JSON list of C-alpha atoms in Angstrom, two decimals:
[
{"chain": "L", "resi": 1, "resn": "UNK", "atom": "CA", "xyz": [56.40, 106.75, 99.89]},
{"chain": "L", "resi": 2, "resn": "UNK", "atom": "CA", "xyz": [58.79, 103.64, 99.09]},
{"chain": "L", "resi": 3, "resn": "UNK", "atom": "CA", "xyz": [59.60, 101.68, 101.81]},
{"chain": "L", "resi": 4, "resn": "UNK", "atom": "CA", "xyz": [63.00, 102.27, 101.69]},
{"chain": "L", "resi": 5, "resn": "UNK", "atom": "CA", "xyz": [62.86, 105.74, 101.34]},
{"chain": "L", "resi": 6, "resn": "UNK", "atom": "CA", "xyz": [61.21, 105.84, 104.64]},
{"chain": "L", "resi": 7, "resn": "UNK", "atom": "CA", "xyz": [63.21, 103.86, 105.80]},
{"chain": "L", "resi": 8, "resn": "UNK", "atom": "CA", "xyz": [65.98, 106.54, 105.18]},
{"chain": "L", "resi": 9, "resn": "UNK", "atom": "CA", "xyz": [64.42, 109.14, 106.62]},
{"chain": "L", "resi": 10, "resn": "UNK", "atom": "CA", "xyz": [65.21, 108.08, 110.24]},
{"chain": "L", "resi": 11, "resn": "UNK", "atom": "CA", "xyz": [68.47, 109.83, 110.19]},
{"chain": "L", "resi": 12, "resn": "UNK", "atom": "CA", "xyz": [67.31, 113.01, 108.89]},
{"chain": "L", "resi": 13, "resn": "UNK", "atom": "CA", "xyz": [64.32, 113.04, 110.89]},
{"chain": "L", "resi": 14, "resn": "UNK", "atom": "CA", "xyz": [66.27, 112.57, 114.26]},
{"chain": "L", "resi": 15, "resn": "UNK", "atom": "CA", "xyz": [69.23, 115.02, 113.20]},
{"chain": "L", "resi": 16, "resn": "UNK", "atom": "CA", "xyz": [66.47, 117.34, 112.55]},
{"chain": "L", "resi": 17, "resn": "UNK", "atom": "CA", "xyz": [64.58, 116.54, 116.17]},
{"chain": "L", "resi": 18, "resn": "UNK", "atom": "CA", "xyz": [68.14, 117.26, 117.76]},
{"chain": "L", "resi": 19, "resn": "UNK", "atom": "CA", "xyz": [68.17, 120.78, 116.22]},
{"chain": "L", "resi": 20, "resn": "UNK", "atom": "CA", "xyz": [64.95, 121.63, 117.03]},
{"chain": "L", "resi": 21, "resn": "UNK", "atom": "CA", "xyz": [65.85, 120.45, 120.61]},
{"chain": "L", "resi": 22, "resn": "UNK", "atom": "CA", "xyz": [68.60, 122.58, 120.77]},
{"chain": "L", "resi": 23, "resn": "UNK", "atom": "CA", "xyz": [66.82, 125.65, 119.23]},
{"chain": "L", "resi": 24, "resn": "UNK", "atom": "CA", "xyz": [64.18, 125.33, 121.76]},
{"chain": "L", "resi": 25, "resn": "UNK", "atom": "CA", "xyz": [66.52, 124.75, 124.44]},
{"chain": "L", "resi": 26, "resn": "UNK", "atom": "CA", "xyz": [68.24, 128.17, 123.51]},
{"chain": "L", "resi": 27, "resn": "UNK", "atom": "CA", "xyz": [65.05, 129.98, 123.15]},
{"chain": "L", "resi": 28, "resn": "UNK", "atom": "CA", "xyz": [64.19, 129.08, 127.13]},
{"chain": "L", "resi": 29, "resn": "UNK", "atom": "CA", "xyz": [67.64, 130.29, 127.86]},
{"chain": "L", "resi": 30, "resn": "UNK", "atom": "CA", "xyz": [67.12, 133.33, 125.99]},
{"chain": "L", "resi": 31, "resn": "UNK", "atom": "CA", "xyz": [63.90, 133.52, 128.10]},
{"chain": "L", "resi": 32, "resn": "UNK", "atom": "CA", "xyz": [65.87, 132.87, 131.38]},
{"chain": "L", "resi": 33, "resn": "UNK", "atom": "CA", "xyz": [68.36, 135.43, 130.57]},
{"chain": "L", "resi": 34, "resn": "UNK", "atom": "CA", "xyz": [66.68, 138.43, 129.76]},
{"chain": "L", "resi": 35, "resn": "UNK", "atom": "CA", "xyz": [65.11, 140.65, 130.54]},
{"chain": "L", "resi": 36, "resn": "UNK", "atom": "CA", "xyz": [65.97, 142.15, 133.72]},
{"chain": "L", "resi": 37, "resn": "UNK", "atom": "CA", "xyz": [63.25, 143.14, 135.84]},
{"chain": "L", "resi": 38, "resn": "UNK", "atom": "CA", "xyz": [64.65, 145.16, 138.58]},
{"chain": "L", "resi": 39, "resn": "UNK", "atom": "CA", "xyz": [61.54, 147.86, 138.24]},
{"chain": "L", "resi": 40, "resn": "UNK", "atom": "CA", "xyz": [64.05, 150.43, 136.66]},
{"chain": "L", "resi": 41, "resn": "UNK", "atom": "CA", "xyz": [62.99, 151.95, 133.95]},
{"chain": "L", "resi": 42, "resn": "UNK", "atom": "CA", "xyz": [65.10, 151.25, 130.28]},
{"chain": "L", "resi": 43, "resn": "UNK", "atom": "CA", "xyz": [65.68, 153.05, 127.27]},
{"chain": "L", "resi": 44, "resn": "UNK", "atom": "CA", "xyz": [64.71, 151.17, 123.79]},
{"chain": "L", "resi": 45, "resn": "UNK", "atom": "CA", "xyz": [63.82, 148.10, 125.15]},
{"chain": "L", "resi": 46, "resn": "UNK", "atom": "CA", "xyz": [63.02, 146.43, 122.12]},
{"chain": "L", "resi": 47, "resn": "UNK", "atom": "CA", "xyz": [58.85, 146.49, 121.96]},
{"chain": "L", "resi": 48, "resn": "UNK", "atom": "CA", "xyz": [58.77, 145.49, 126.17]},
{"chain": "L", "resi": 49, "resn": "UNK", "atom": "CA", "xyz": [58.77, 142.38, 128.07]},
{"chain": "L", "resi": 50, "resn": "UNK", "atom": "CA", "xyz": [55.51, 141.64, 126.46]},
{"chain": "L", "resi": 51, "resn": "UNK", "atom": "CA", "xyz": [56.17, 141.28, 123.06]},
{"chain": "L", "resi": 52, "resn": "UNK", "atom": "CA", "xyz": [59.77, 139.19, 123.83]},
{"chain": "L", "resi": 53, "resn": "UNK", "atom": "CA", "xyz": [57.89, 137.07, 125.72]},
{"chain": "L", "resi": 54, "resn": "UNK", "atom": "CA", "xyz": [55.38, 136.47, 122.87]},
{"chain": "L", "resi": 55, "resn": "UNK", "atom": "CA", "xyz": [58.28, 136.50, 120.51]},
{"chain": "L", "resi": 56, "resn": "UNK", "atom": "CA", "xyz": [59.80, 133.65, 122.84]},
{"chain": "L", "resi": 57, "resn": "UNK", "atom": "CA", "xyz": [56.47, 131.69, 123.14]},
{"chain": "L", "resi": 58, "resn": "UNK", "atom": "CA", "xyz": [55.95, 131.73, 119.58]},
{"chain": "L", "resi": 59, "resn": "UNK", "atom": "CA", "xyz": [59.21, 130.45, 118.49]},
{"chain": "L", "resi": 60, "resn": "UNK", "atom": "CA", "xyz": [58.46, 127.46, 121.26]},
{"chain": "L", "resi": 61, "resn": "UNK", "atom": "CA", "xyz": [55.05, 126.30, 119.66]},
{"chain": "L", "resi": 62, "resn": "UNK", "atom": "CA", "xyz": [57.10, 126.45, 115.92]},
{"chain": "L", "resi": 63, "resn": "UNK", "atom": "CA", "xyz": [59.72, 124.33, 117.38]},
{"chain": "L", "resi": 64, "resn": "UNK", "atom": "CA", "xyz": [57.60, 122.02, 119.29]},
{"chain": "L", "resi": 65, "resn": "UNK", "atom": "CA", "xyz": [55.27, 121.31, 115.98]},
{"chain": "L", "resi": 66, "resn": "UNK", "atom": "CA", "xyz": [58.30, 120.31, 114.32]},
{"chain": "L", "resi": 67, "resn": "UNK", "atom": "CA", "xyz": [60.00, 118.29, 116.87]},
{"chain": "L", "resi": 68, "resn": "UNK", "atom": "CA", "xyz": [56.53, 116.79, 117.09]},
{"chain": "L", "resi": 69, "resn": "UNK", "atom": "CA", "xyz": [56.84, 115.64, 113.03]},
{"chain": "L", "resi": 70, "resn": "UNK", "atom": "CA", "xyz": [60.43, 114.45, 113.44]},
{"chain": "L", "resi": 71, "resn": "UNK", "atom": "CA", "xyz": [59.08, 112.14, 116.16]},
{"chain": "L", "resi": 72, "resn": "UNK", "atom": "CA", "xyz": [55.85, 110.91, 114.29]},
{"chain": "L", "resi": 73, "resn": "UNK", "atom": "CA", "xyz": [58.20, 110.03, 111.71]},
{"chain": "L", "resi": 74, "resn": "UNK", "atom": "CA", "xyz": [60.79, 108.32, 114.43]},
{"chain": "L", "resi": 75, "resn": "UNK", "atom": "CA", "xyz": [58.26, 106.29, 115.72]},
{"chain": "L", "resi": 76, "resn": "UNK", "atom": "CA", "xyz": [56.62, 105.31, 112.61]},
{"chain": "L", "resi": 77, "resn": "UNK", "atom": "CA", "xyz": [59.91, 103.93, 111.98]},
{"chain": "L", "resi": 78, "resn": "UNK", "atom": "CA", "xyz": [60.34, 101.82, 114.63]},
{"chain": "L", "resi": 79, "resn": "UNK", "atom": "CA", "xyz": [57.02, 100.79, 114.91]},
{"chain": "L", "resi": 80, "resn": "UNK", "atom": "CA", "xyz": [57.39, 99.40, 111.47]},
{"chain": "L", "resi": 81, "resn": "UNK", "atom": "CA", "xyz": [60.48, 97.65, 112.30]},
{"chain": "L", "resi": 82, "resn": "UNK", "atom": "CA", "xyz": [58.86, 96.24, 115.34]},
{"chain": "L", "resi": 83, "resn": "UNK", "atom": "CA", "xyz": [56.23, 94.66, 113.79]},
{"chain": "L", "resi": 84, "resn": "UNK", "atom": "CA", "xyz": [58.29, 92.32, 111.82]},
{"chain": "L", "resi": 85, "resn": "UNK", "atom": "CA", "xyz": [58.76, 88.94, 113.34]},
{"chain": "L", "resi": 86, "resn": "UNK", "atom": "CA", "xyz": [61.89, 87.83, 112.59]},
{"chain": "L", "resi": 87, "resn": "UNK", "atom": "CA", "xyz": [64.26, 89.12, 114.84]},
{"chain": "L", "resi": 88, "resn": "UNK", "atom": "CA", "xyz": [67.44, 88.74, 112.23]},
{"chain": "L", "resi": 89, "resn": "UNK", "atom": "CA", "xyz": [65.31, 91.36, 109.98]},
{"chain": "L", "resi": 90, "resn": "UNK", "atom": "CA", "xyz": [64.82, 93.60, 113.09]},
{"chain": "L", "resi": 91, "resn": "UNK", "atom": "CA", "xyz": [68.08, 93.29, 114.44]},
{"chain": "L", "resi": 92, "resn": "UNK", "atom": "CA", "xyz": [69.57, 94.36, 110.64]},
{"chain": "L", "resi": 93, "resn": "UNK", "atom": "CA", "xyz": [67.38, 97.50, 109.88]},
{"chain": "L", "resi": 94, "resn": "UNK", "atom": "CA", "xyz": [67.73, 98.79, 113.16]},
{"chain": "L", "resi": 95, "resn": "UNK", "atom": "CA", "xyz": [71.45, 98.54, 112.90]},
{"chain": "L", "resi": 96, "resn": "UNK", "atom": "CA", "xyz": [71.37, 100.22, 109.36]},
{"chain": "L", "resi": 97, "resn": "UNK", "atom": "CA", "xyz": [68.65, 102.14, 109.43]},
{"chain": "L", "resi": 98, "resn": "UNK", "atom": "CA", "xyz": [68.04, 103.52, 112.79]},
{"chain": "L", "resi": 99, "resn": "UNK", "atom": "CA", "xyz": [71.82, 103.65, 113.90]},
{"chain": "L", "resi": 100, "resn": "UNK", "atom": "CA", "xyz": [72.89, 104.21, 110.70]},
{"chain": "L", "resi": 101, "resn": "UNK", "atom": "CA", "xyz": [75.90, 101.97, 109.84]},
{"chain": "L", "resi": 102, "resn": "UNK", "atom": "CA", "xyz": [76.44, 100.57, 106.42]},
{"chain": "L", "resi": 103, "resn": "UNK", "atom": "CA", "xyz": [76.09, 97.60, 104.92]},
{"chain": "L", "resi": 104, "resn": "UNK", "atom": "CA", "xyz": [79.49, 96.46, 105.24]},
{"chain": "L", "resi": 105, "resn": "UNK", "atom": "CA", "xyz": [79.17, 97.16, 109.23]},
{"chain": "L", "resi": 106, "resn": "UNK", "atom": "CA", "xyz": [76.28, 95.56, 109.57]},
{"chain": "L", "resi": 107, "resn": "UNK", "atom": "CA", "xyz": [77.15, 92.52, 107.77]},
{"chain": "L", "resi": 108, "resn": "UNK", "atom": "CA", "xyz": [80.37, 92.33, 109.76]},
{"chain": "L", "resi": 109, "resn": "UNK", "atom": "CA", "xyz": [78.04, 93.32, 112.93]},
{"chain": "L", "resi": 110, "resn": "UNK", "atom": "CA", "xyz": [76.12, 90.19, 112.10]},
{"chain": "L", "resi": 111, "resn": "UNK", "atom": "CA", "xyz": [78.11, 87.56, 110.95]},
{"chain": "L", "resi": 112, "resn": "UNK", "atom": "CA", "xyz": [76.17, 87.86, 107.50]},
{"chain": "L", "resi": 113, "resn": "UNK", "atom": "CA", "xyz": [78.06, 88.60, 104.01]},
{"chain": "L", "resi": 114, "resn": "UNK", "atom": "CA", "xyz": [76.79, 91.79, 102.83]},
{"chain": "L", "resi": 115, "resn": "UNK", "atom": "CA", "xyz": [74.90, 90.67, 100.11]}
]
């Protein structure tokens, strides 16, 4: 993959490690929410507490695997970023890159003309 290109996909990558957040986030709540277990006895249940709670697991270890690529991605990122030594070059592709301004904020954000 092109450097820049990779370089791109930060944003993408953590937009898509939010969502998976979330979804796993609302999966536990669904967990925590249902379903009631009072001992009574219920009418179409949906397959039993069994097979939510596998349907509930499952989705976790789905979500997890790709929250875990997102990240490998994340930190490849910065990793690569890090290893530069000039801290001007740092300083500008973490700006554009990782917080994702443009070129005309960044310039302006470092006292450089955007070219």
């Amino acid at each position: 993959m092109e450097i820049k290109s990779y370089l791109r996909s930060y944003q993408p990558a953590l937009k898509y490690w939010e969502l998976c957040t979330r979804r796993l986030d609302e999966a536990r709540e669904i967990g925590i929410r249902s379903p009631k277990m009072d001992g009574m006895p219920r009418a179409g249940s949906g397959g039993g507490i069994e097979m939510q709670v596998d349907r509930i697991l499952a989705a976790e270890r789905r979500l997890n695997r790709a929250r875990d690529e997102a990240m490998a991605i994340l930190e490849g990122i910065e990793d690569m970023i890090e290893s530069l030594e000039n801290f001007d070059q740092k300083r500008i592709l973490r700006l554009r890159y990782i917080d994702g301004l443009t070129w005309d904020e960044v310039a302006m954000d470092s006292g450089f003309s955007e070219r």
